[in-house]
């Protein structure tokens, strides 16, 4: 598939490109990325026809929004779709007092969780200012899962379904944002949110990939029924589906456990047999699901990005998918390209 092909974003009047640009790495995730490399990455994506960009206040404590806006500000506003998130406010702080982890040398702000109505409105306004843009198209409630919030999750979820929901619903009804949703690392949290509220979309990170498809248990079928769009982030499971099962490979932002290494190694054997790059399969598999219009890929360098753009349209034979299913490496009910 061409990375720049436009696909309908569920029931909403928005078209996103099948390849989306994930702006978490340019918030200096784990390691610094220079200004010039981050601008070159956005430019490479733009030149390849990518017109969907996902950022968040949390990414580099505002740095990712600043960098994303710096480039996109000068592009015709109706030509691209921009997503950001709510759930944290950024308070200006002295640099030496800030705990930047997992970001490296981020912007001089301390994030504070805030899922209230007022906090959500403030977050939305602050994002517009940092981006320097007149409009945000898609807004996700960020990190209301157990992965991010641990034991506080039930309370946080409840607060978000009240405060954030009311604020975003108002912004949507006023036409200030076109699509509202939830951005998390757990599909069952998305499922619960969709059962509770009339969301348009989700950003599901790492939980519908070539490695794992449990989101087919209820959540993705409900999205299809309701016309909710799912943007998949973390589609390389944070690295291992791009690098393969090599020493130091990452799964869920940590060293990959043995069982994951073993499963990826088996998938790689099939890849070798059919001469298909693992990352090409990872990219193309995700967007074969009818509820998933876009794969938001994260990259650290222009070279990685160029490779991923190429792999997006690498010709993968139909038999490859059939073989993965035959070996039980892919769920039988998972749609394939
Ligand atoms: N809660 C949420 O809403 C949420 C959560 C997660 C992600 N997201 C969104 O989804 C986007 C993507 O997620 P992600 O970046 O966390 O995970 P990802 O796309 O699964 O993995 C990205 C990592 O894979 C590696 N990689 C990518 N292309 C490669 C290539 N060609 N060769 C070798 N390695 C390659 C790089 O690792 P190295 O850095 O080690 O080189 C890169 O940082 C984010 O930027 C963000 O926009 C949202």
Short mmCIF file of C-alpha atoms and ligand atoms in Angstrom, two decimals:
data_model
loop_
_atom_site.label_atom_id
_atom_site.label_comp_id
_atom_site.label_asym_id
_atom_site.label_seq_id
_atom_site.Cartn_x
_atom_site.Cartn_y
_atom_site.Cartn_z
CA UNK A 1 0.00 0.00 0.00
CA UNK A 2 1.24 3.51 -0.78
CA UNK A 3 2.04 5.26 2.56
CA UNK A 4 0.22 8.37 1.37
CA UNK A 5 -3.01 6.64 0.43
CA UNK A 6 -5.98 8.38 2.10
CA UNK A 7 -8.39 6.33 4.19
CA UNK A 8 -11.57 7.32 5.95
CA UNK A 9 -11.14 7.85 9.71
CA UNK A 10 -14.14 5.77 10.73
CA UNK A 11 -17.45 7.61 10.84
CA UNK A 12 -15.77 11.03 11.03
CA UNK A 13 -15.39 13.41 8.06
CA UNK A 14 -11.62 13.08 8.03
CA UNK A 15 -9.22 11.23 5.77
CA UNK A 16 -5.91 10.11 7.23
CA UNK A 17 -2.97 8.57 5.40
CA UNK A 18 -2.38 4.86 5.91
CA UNK A 19 1.09 5.69 7.22
CA UNK A 20 1.03 8.09 10.15
CA UNK A 21 3.95 9.94 11.72
CA UNK A 22 4.42 9.17 15.42
CA UNK A 23 5.98 12.18 17.11
CA UNK A 24 6.93 10.57 20.46
CA UNK A 25 10.58 9.99 19.47
CA UNK A 26 11.08 13.67 18.58
CA UNK A 27 10.17 14.51 22.17
CA UNK A 28 13.63 13.01 22.85
CA UNK A 29 12.31 9.65 23.98
CA UNK A 30 15.18 7.90 25.81
CA UNK A 31 17.83 9.67 23.68
CA UNK A 32 18.09 13.21 22.32
CA UNK A 33 17.26 13.86 18.67
CA UNK A 34 18.65 17.08 17.23
CA UNK A 35 16.40 19.89 15.96
CA UNK A 36 17.67 19.33 12.43
CA UNK A 37 17.09 15.54 12.52
CA UNK A 38 13.59 15.98 13.93
CA UNK A 39 12.67 18.55 11.25
CA UNK A 40 14.26 16.33 8.57
CA UNK A 41 12.14 13.39 9.74
CA UNK A 42 8.87 15.34 9.51
CA UNK A 43 9.94 16.68 6.12
CA UNK A 44 10.79 13.18 4.85
CA UNK A 45 7.36 12.00 5.94
CA UNK A 46 5.66 15.00 4.34
CA UNK A 47 7.57 14.55 1.07
CA UNK A 48 6.47 10.89 0.98
CA UNK A 49 2.84 12.01 1.18
CA UNK A 50 2.27 11.32 4.90
CA UNK A 51 -0.53 13.57 6.12
CA UNK A 52 -1.36 12.24 9.58
CA UNK A 53 0.71 13.32 12.58
CA UNK A 54 0.30 12.23 16.19
CA UNK A 55 1.83 14.12 19.11
CA UNK A 56 1.04 14.77 22.79
CA UNK A 57 1.83 17.28 25.55
CA UNK A 58 3.62 14.50 27.42
CA UNK A 59 6.11 13.77 24.61
CA UNK A 60 9.22 15.58 25.77
CA UNK A 61 7.14 17.73 28.14
CA UNK A 62 5.94 19.82 25.19
CA UNK A 63 9.01 19.43 22.96
CA UNK A 64 7.26 17.12 20.49
CA UNK A 65 4.34 19.53 20.02
CA UNK A 66 6.77 22.42 19.58
CA UNK A 67 8.77 20.54 16.95
CA UNK A 68 5.73 19.17 15.15
CA UNK A 69 4.12 22.61 15.01
CA UNK A 70 7.37 24.23 13.89
CA UNK A 71 7.24 22.23 10.65
CA UNK A 72 3.50 21.88 10.04
CA UNK A 73 2.70 25.54 10.80
CA UNK A 74 3.81 26.50 7.31
CA UNK A 75 1.86 23.82 5.46
CA UNK A 76 -1.68 24.38 4.15
CA UNK A 77 -3.82 23.52 7.19
CA UNK A 78 -6.46 21.53 5.31
CA UNK A 79 -3.86 19.21 3.77
CA UNK A 80 -3.07 17.23 6.90
CA UNK A 81 -4.68 15.74 10.00
CA UNK A 82 -3.17 16.43 13.39
CA UNK A 83 -3.82 14.52 16.61
CA UNK A 84 -2.77 15.42 20.12
CA UNK A 85 -3.85 14.40 23.61
CA UNK A 86 -5.21 15.63 26.93
CA UNK A 87 -4.72 14.38 30.49
CA UNK A 88 -1.63 16.29 31.57
CA UNK A 89 -0.94 19.98 32.10
CA UNK A 90 2.60 21.27 31.75
CA UNK A 91 3.83 23.58 34.50
CA UNK A 92 6.93 25.71 33.87
CA UNK A 93 9.71 24.57 36.20
CA UNK A 94 13.39 25.04 36.84
CA UNK A 95 15.20 22.53 34.68
CA UNK A 96 17.25 21.05 37.54
CA UNK A 97 14.08 20.17 39.49
CA UNK A 98 12.45 18.19 36.67
CA UNK A 99 12.39 14.40 36.48
CA UNK A 100 12.62 14.01 32.70
CA UNK A 101 12.54 10.19 32.55
CA UNK A 102 11.90 8.58 30.09
CA UNK A 103 12.65 11.70 28.03
CA UNK A 104 16.12 13.08 27.59
CA UNK A 105 16.75 16.81 27.83
CA UNK A 106 13.10 17.68 27.27
CA UNK A 107 11.38 21.07 27.60
CA UNK A 108 11.41 22.89 30.97
CA UNK A 109 7.95 21.88 32.14
CA UNK A 110 6.70 19.41 34.72
CA UNK A 111 3.69 17.34 33.60
CA UNK A 112 0.81 17.02 36.06
CA UNK A 113 -2.04 14.63 35.48
CA UNK A 114 -5.35 16.42 35.15
CA UNK A 115 -8.47 14.70 33.82
CA UNK A 116 -10.91 17.38 34.98
CA UNK A 117 -13.19 19.38 32.69
CA UNK A 118 -11.24 22.60 33.26
CA UNK A 119 -7.89 20.84 32.99
CA UNK A 120 -8.89 19.31 29.66
CA UNK A 121 -9.98 22.67 28.25
CA UNK A 122 -6.72 24.23 29.46
CA UNK A 123 -4.67 21.38 27.97
CA UNK A 124 -6.37 21.79 24.59
CA UNK A 125 -5.69 25.56 24.57
CA UNK A 126 -2.09 25.04 25.67
CA UNK A 127 -1.53 22.53 22.85
CA UNK A 128 -2.81 25.00 20.27
CA UNK A 129 -0.35 27.59 21.61
CA UNK A 130 2.61 25.20 21.61
CA UNK A 131 1.76 23.94 18.14
CA UNK A 132 1.12 27.46 16.86
CA UNK A 133 -1.82 26.13 14.86
CA UNK A 134 -5.40 27.24 14.52
CA UNK A 135 -6.84 23.76 14.87
CA UNK A 136 -6.43 20.28 16.29
CA UNK A 137 -8.36 17.61 14.38
CA UNK A 138 -8.23 14.60 16.69
CA UNK A 139 -7.90 14.60 20.47
CA UNK A 140 -7.21 11.50 22.57
CA UNK A 141 -7.48 11.14 26.35
CA UNK A 142 -3.98 9.96 27.20
CA UNK A 143 -2.76 7.16 29.47
CA UNK A 144 -5.80 6.06 31.44
CA UNK A 145 -4.66 2.42 31.43
CA UNK A 146 -3.06 0.15 34.04
CA UNK A 147 0.18 0.20 32.01
CA UNK A 148 0.56 3.92 32.77
CA UNK A 149 -1.42 4.42 35.99
CA UNK A 150 -1.11 1.14 37.90
CA UNK A 151 -3.49 0.78 40.86
CA UNK A 152 -4.89 4.28 40.36
CA UNK A 153 -6.35 3.24 37.00
CA UNK A 154 -10.00 2.65 38.00
CA UNK A 155 -10.22 6.10 39.62
CA UNK A 156 -8.36 7.79 36.77
CA UNK A 157 -10.56 6.09 34.19
CA UNK A 158 -13.68 7.24 36.00
CA UNK A 159 -12.38 10.83 36.27
CA UNK A 160 -11.59 10.86 32.53
CA UNK A 161 -14.97 9.45 31.54
CA UNK A 162 -16.44 12.40 33.42
CA UNK A 163 -14.18 15.49 33.11
CA UNK A 164 -12.29 14.84 29.87
CA UNK A 165 -15.36 13.39 28.21
CA UNK A 166 -17.55 16.42 28.99
CA UNK A 167 -14.87 18.85 27.78
CA UNK A 168 -14.06 16.95 24.58
CA UNK A 169 -17.71 16.35 23.80
CA UNK A 170 -18.30 20.11 24.09
CA UNK A 171 -15.32 20.89 21.84
CA UNK A 172 -16.61 18.35 19.31
CA UNK A 173 -20.16 19.75 19.39
CA UNK A 174 -18.75 23.25 18.77
CA UNK A 175 -16.72 21.96 15.82
CA UNK A 176 -13.40 22.80 17.50
CA UNK A 177 -12.23 19.21 17.13
CA UNK A 178 -13.51 16.61 14.67
CA UNK A 179 -12.78 13.35 16.46
CA UNK A 180 -12.35 12.46 20.12
CA UNK A 181 -11.07 9.27 21.66
CA UNK A 182 -8.72 7.49 24.03
CA UNK A 183 -4.98 6.78 23.56
CA UNK A 184 -3.65 3.89 25.67
CA UNK A 185 -1.62 0.67 25.65
CA UNK A 186 -4.49 -1.69 26.60
CA UNK A 187 -7.29 -2.75 24.28
CA UNK A 188 -9.71 -3.67 27.08
CA UNK A 189 -9.54 -0.06 28.36
CA UNK A 190 -10.51 1.15 24.87
CA UNK A 191 -13.31 -1.43 24.82
CA UNK A 192 -14.68 -0.23 28.16
CA UNK A 193 -14.46 3.41 27.09
CA UNK A 194 -16.36 2.68 23.86
CA UNK A 195 -19.07 0.88 25.81
CA UNK A 196 -19.38 3.85 28.16
CA UNK A 197 -19.13 6.87 25.83
CA UNK A 198 -19.71 7.86 22.21
CA UNK A 199 -16.06 8.06 21.16
CA UNK A 200 -15.07 8.41 17.48
CA UNK A 201 -11.62 6.87 17.67
CA UNK A 202 -8.81 5.24 19.62
CA UNK A 203 -5.06 5.19 19.59
CA UNK A 204 -4.22 1.65 20.59
CA UNK A 205 -0.51 1.19 21.26
CA UNK A 206 1.17 -2.20 20.95
CA UNK A 207 -1.94 -4.33 21.35
CA UNK A 208 -2.84 -5.07 17.76
CA UNK A 209 0.33 -6.12 15.97
CA UNK A 210 1.84 -9.00 14.05
CA UNK A 211 2.68 -10.44 17.48
CA UNK A 212 -0.62 -10.14 19.31
CA UNK A 213 -4.22 -9.84 18.20
CA UNK A 214 -6.34 -10.13 21.36
CA UNK A 215 -8.01 -6.83 20.47
CA UNK A 216 -10.10 -8.99 18.10
CA UNK A 217 -11.89 -10.22 21.24
CA UNK A 218 -14.80 -7.82 21.22
CA UNK A 219 -13.08 -4.47 20.87
CA UNK A 220 -12.28 -4.33 17.13
CA UNK A 221 -15.64 -5.87 16.14
CA UNK A 222 -17.41 -3.21 18.24
CA UNK A 223 -15.36 -0.49 16.53
CA UNK A 224 -16.49 -1.79 13.15
CA UNK A 225 -20.10 -1.79 14.28
CA UNK A 226 -19.93 1.73 15.71
CA UNK A 227 -17.72 3.23 12.99
CA UNK A 228 -14.94 4.02 15.48
CA UNK A 229 -11.50 4.36 13.91
CA UNK A 230 -8.46 2.77 15.53
CA UNK A 231 -5.06 4.29 14.88
CA UNK A 232 -2.41 1.74 15.84
CA UNK A 233 0.69 3.08 17.58
CA UNK A 234 3.53 0.97 18.92
CA UNK A 235 2.94 -1.31 15.97
CA UNK A 236 6.50 -2.62 16.18
CA UNK A 237 5.80 -3.41 19.84
CA UNK A 238 8.34 -0.62 20.52
CA UNK A 239 11.11 -2.17 18.39
CA UNK A 240 11.25 -5.97 18.15
CA UNK A 241 9.01 -6.13 15.07
CA UNK A 242 11.36 -3.73 13.29
CA UNK A 243 14.69 -5.12 14.47
CA UNK A 244 13.83 -8.80 14.81
CA UNK A 245 14.65 -11.01 17.78
CA UNK A 246 18.20 -9.86 18.27
CA UNK A 247 19.97 -9.22 21.60
CA UNK A 248 18.65 -6.02 23.16
CA UNK A 249 15.41 -6.10 21.14
CA UNK A 250 12.62 -4.13 22.82
CA UNK A 251 9.08 -5.19 23.62
CA UNK A 252 6.76 -2.80 25.48
CA UNK A 253 9.68 -0.37 25.90
CA UNK A 254 11.76 -2.93 27.87
CA UNK A 255 14.08 -5.80 26.92
CA UNK A 256 11.94 -8.45 25.21
CA UNK A 257 11.15 -11.51 27.37
CA UNK A 258 12.21 -14.94 26.15
CA UNK A 259 8.76 -16.09 25.00
CA UNK A 260 8.40 -12.98 22.82
CA UNK A 261 11.91 -13.46 21.38
CA UNK A 262 11.02 -17.07 20.54
CA UNK A 263 7.74 -16.16 18.82
CA UNK A 264 9.37 -13.36 16.79
CA UNK A 265 12.18 -15.74 15.78
CA UNK A 266 9.57 -18.18 14.45
CA UNK A 267 7.83 -15.39 12.52
CA UNK A 268 11.22 -14.41 11.11
CA UNK A 269 11.76 -17.95 9.82
CA UNK A 270 8.58 -17.60 7.76
CA UNK A 271 9.75 -14.14 6.64
CA UNK A 272 13.04 -15.62 5.44
CA UNK A 273 11.27 -18.41 3.56
CA UNK A 274 9.09 -15.91 1.67
CA UNK A 275 11.81 -13.21 1.43
CA UNK A 276 9.63 -10.72 3.27
CA UNK A 277 11.22 -8.18 5.66
CA UNK A 278 9.72 -8.61 9.15
CA UNK A 279 8.96 -4.89 9.45
CA UNK A 280 7.14 -4.89 6.08
CA UNK A 281 4.85 -7.62 7.40
CA UNK A 282 4.37 -5.77 10.71
CA UNK A 283 3.40 -2.55 8.93
CA UNK A 284 1.10 -4.07 6.35
CA UNK A 285 -0.67 -6.52 8.65
CA UNK A 286 -2.08 -3.83 10.95
CA UNK A 287 -3.79 -1.71 8.29
CA UNK A 288 -5.51 -4.75 6.78
CA UNK A 289 -8.09 -4.58 9.56
CA UNK A 290 -11.16 -2.64 8.37
CA UNK A 291 -11.38 -0.62 11.61
CA UNK A 292 -7.72 0.44 11.38
CA UNK A 293 -7.11 3.16 8.77
CA UNK A 294 -3.58 4.05 9.86
CA UNK A 295 -0.32 2.74 11.35
CA UNK A 296 1.41 5.45 13.37
CA UNK A 297 5.06 4.50 13.17
CA UNK A 298 7.73 5.76 15.52
CA UNK A 299 11.25 6.32 14.19
CA UNK A 300 14.43 7.78 15.59
CA UNK A 301 16.27 8.61 12.34
CA UNK A 302 15.51 9.63 8.75
CA UNK A 303 17.03 6.31 7.62
CA UNK A 304 14.59 4.28 9.76
CA UNK A 305 11.71 6.37 8.47
CA UNK A 306 12.74 5.94 4.82
CA UNK A 307 13.04 2.20 5.34
CA UNK A 308 9.58 1.99 6.90
CA UNK A 309 8.06 4.04 4.07
CA UNK A 310 9.61 1.61 1.59
CA UNK A 311 8.51 -1.47 3.53
CA UNK A 312 4.95 -0.17 3.61
CA UNK A 313 4.55 -1.02 -0.06
CA UNK A 314 6.89 -4.04 -0.23
CA UNK A 315 5.08 -6.81 -2.20
CA UNK A 316 4.09 -9.53 0.28
CA UNK A 317 2.67 -12.76 -1.20
CA UNK A 318 -0.74 -13.95 0.04
CA UNK A 319 0.77 -17.35 0.92
CA UNK A 320 2.96 -15.68 3.51
CA UNK A 321 -0.05 -14.75 5.64
CA UNK A 322 -1.60 -18.17 5.13
CA UNK A 323 1.62 -19.81 6.35
CA UNK A 324 1.72 -17.67 9.51
CA UNK A 325 -1.83 -18.77 10.25
CA UNK A 326 -1.06 -22.40 9.44
CA UNK A 327 1.76 -22.35 11.98
CA UNK A 328 -0.46 -20.69 14.60
CA UNK A 329 1.68 -17.55 14.55
CA UNK A 330 -1.25 -15.34 13.56
CA UNK A 331 -4.86 -15.65 14.68
CA UNK A 332 -7.06 -17.38 12.14
CA UNK A 333 -9.70 -14.62 12.34
CA UNK A 334 -7.23 -11.77 11.77
CA UNK A 335 -7.83 -9.97 8.45
CA UNK A 336 -4.72 -10.01 6.23
CA UNK A 337 -3.81 -7.86 3.22
N1 LIG B 1 -0.77 5.94 24.81
C1 LIG B 1 -0.63 6.37 23.55
O1 LIG B 1 -1.45 7.12 23.04
C2 LIG B 1 0.58 5.94 22.73
C3 LIG B 1 1.47 4.99 23.25
C4 LIG B 1 2.55 4.61 22.46
C5 LIG B 1 2.73 5.15 21.19
N2 LIG B 1 1.86 6.08 20.72
C6 LIG B 1 2.03 6.71 19.35
O2 LIG B 1 2.51 5.74 18.45
C7 LIG B 1 3.77 6.15 17.89
C8 LIG B 1 4.66 4.95 17.62
O3 LIG B 1 4.90 4.24 18.80
P1 LIG B 1 6.35 3.96 19.39
O4 LIG B 1 7.35 4.85 18.71
O5 LIG B 1 6.23 4.06 20.86
O6 LIG B 1 6.59 2.43 19.06
P2 LIG B 1 6.88 1.58 17.73
O7 LIG B 1 6.44 2.28 16.50
O8 LIG B 1 6.38 0.22 18.01
O9 LIG B 1 8.47 1.47 17.79
C9 LIG B 1 9.30 2.52 17.43
C10 LIG B 1 10.74 2.08 17.56
O10 LIG B 1 10.99 0.97 16.70
C11 LIG B 1 12.29 1.07 16.19
N3 LIG B 1 12.25 1.18 14.74
C12 LIG B 1 11.31 1.79 13.97
N4 LIG B 1 11.62 1.68 12.67
C13 LIG B 1 12.79 1.01 12.60
C14 LIG B 1 13.62 0.59 11.54
N5 LIG B 1 13.33 0.84 10.26
N6 LIG B 1 14.75 -0.11 11.85
C15 LIG B 1 15.07 -0.39 13.13
N7 LIG B 1 14.32 -0.02 14.19
C16 LIG B 1 13.20 0.68 13.91
C17 LIG B 1 12.94 2.30 16.80
O11 LIG B 1 13.59 1.88 17.99
P3 LIG B 1 14.94 2.59 18.51
O12 LIG B 1 14.49 3.91 19.03
O13 LIG B 1 15.40 1.67 19.62
O14 LIG B 1 15.88 2.71 17.35
C18 LIG B 1 11.72 3.15 17.13
O15 LIG B 1 11.93 4.09 18.15
C19 LIG B 1 4.33 7.13 18.92
O16 LIG B 1 5.30 7.99 18.34
C20 LIG B 1 3.07 7.84 19.35
O17 LIG B 1 2.73 8.81 18.37
C21 LIG B 1 0.79 6.48 21.47
#
